[in-house]
GROMACS .gro file of C-alpha atoms in nm:
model
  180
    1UNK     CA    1   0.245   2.390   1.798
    2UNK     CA    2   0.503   2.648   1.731
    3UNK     CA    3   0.500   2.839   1.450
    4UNK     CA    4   0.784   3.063   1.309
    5UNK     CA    5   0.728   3.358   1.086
    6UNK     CA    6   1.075   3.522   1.104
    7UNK     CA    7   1.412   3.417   1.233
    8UNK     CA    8   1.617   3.671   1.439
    9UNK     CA    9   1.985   3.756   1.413
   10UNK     CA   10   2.029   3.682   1.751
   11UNK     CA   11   2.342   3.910   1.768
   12UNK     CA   12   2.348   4.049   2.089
   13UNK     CA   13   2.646   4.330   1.995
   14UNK     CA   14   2.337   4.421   1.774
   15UNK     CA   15   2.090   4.454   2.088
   16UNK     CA   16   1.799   4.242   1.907
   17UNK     CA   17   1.554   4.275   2.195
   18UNK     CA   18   1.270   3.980   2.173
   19UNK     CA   19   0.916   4.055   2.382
   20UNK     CA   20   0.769   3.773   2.511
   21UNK     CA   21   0.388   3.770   2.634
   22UNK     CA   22   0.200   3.484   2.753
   23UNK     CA   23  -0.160   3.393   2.846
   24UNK     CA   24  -0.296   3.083   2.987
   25UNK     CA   25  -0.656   2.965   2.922
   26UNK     CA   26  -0.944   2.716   2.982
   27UNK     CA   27  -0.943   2.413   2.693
   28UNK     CA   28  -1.186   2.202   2.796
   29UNK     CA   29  -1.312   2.029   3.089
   30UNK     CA   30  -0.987   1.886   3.213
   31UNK     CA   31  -0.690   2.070   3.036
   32UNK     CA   32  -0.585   2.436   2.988
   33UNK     CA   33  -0.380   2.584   2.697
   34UNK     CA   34  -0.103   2.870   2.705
   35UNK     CA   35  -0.028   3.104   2.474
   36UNK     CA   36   0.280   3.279   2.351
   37UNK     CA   37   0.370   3.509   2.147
   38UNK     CA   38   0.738   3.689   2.064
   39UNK     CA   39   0.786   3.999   1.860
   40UNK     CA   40   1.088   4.209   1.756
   41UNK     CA   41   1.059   4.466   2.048
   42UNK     CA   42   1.175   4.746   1.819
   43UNK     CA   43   0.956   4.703   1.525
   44UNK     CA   44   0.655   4.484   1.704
   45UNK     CA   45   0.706   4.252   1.411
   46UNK     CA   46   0.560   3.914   1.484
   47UNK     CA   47   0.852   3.649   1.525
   48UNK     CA   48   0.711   3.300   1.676
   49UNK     CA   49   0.329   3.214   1.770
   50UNK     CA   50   0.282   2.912   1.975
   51UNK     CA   51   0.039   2.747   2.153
   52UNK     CA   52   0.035   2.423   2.413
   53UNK     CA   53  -0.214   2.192   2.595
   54UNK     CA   54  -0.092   2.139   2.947
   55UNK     CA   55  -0.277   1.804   3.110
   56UNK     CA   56  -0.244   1.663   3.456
   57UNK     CA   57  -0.099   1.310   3.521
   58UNK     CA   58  -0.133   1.049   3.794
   59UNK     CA   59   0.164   1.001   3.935
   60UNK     CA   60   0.082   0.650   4.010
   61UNK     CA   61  -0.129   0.504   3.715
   62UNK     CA   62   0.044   0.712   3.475
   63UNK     CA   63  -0.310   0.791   3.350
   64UNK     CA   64  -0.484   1.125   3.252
   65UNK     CA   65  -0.630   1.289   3.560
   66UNK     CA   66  -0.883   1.515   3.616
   67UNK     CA   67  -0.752   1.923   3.747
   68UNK     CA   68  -0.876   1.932   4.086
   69UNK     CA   69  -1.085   2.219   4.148
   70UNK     CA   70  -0.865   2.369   4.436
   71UNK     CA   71  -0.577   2.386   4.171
   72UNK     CA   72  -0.847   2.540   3.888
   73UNK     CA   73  -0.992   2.771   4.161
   74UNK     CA   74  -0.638   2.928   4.202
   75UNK     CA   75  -0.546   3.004   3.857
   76UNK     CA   76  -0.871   3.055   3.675
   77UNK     CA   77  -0.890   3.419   3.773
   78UNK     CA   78  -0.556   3.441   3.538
   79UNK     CA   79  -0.730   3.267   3.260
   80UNK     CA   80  -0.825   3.475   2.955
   81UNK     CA   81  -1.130   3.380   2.648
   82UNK     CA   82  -1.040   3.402   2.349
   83UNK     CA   83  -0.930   3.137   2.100
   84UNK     CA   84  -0.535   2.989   2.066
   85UNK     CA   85  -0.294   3.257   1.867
   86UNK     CA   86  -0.243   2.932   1.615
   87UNK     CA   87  -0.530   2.787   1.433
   88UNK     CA   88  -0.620   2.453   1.605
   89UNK     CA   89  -0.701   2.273   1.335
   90UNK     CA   90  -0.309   2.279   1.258
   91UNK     CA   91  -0.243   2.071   1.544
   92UNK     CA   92  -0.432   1.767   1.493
   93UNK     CA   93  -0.189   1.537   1.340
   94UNK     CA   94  -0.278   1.223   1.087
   95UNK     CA   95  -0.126   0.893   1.152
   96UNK     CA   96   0.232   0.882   1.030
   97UNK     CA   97   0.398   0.601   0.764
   98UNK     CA   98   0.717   0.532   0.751
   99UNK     CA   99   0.635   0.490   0.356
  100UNK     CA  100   0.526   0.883   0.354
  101UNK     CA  101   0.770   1.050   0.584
  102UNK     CA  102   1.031   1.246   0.395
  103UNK     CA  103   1.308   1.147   0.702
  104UNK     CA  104   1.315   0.871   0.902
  105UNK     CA  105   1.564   0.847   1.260
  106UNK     CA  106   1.527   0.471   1.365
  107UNK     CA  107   1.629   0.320   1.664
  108UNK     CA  108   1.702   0.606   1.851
  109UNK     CA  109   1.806   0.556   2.284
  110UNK     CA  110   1.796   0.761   2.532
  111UNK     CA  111   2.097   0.897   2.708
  112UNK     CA  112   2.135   1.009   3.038
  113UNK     CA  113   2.135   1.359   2.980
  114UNK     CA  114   1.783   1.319   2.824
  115UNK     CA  115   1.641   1.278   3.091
  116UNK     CA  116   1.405   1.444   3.360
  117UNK     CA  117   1.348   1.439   3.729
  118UNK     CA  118   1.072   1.160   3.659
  119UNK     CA  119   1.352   0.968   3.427
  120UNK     CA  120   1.115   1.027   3.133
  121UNK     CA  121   1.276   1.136   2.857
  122UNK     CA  122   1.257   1.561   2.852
  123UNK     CA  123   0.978   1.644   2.594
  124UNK     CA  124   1.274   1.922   2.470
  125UNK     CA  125   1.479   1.607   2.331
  126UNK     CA  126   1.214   1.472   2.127
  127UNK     CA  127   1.225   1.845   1.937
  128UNK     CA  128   1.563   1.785   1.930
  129UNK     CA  129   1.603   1.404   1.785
  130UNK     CA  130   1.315   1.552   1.545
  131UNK     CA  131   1.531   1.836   1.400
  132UNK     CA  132   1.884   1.624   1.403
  133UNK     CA  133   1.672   1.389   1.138
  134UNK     CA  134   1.628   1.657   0.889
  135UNK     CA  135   1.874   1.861   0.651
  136UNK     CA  136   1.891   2.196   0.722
  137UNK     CA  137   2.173   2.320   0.489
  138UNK     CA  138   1.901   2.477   0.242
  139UNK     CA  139   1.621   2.485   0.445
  140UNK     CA  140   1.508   2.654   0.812
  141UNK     CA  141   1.209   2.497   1.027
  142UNK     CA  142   0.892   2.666   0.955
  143UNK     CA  143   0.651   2.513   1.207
  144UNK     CA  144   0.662   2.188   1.450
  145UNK     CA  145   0.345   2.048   1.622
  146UNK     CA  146   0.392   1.752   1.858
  147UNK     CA  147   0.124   1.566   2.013
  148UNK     CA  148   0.330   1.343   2.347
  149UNK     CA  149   0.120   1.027   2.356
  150UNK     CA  150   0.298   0.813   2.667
  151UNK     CA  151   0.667   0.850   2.853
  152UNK     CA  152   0.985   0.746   2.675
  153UNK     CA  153   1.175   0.567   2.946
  154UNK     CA  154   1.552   0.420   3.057
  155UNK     CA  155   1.506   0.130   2.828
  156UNK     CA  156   1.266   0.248   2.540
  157UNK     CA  157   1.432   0.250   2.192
  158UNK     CA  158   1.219   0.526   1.952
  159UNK     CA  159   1.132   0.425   1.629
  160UNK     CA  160   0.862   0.454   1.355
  161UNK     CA  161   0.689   0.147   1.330
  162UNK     CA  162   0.344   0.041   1.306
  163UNK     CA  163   0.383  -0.236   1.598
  164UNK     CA  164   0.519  -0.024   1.891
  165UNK     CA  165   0.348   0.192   2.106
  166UNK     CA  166   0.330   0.511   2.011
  167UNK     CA  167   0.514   0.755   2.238
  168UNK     CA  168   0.502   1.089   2.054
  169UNK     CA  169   0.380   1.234   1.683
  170UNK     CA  170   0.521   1.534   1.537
  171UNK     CA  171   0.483   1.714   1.199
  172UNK     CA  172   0.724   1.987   1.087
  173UNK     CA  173   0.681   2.236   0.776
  174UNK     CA  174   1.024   2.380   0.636
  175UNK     CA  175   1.075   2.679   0.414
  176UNK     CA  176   1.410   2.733   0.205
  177UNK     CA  177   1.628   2.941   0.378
  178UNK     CA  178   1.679   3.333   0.389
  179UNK     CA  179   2.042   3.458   0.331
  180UNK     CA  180   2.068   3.756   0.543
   0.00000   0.00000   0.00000
């Protein structure tokens, strides 16, 4: 989930200077979570919170897999306690209806360039077929929390139906814009 309190100008004649800190940490038995948050270096103002579950795949059954404990052995000591810098709750996402959604992007296939090493489809260009779908003449993204359910492959053709398998969900929360 990423969350977005303010919007920089990005100028760099204007030497915006964003700080960036990250933490990793233990979410349950057989995933982590890292943190990050970015602030307006100058002021300390809070800019974007965000928060992701990393899991690890099998390679061959394409199935969740446990960490091993040689991997978790090595990075624990970098771990921190404490709970995600956005509320959790927030990223448990309902079942979406085409009925209910306020955009819909049918039939949407993948391109070459949308693809990664593993020729799934990059987990970036779902963010970015999500944010193509809505207006954004009047109105700037807010928050976006995606929860990536399978791969999205050569031949897949994305879609919101109730029939398909379900590849990834997403929610977004938009705010009118701010003329600066």
């Amino acid at each position: 989930m990423v969350m977005i309190w303010v919007y920089t100008s990005w100028l760099i004649f204007r030497g915006d200077v964003v700080q960036v800190s990250t933490q990793v940490a233990r979410n349950g038995k057989n995933s982590m979570r890292r943190d990050w948050l970015l602030r307006d270096y100058k002021t300390g103002e809070m800019l974007i919170r965000a928060s992701s579950n990393w899991v690890m795949m099998n390679k061959v059954t394409g199935r969740l897999s446990k960490i091993p404990d040689e991997v978790r052995g090595e990075i624990e000591c970098h771990f921190v306690n404490g709970p995600p810098v956005v509320d959790d709750d927030c990223r448990k996402l309902p079942k979406l209806e085409e009925a209910t959604a306020d955009y819909v992007r049918n039939c949407l296939t993948p391109r070459w360039n949308d693809f990664d090493v593993n020729q799934h489809v990059n987990n970036v260009k779902y963010i970015g077929w999500i944010l193509e779908s809505a207006p954004q003449e009047k109105y700037e993204l807010a928050s976006i929390t995606l929860e990536y359910r399978r791969e999205c492959r050569k031949n897949s053709v994305a879609a919101v139906s109730a029939l398909g398998v379900e590849i990834v969900k997403a929610q977004t929360k938009w705010r009118p814009k701010y003329t600066r």
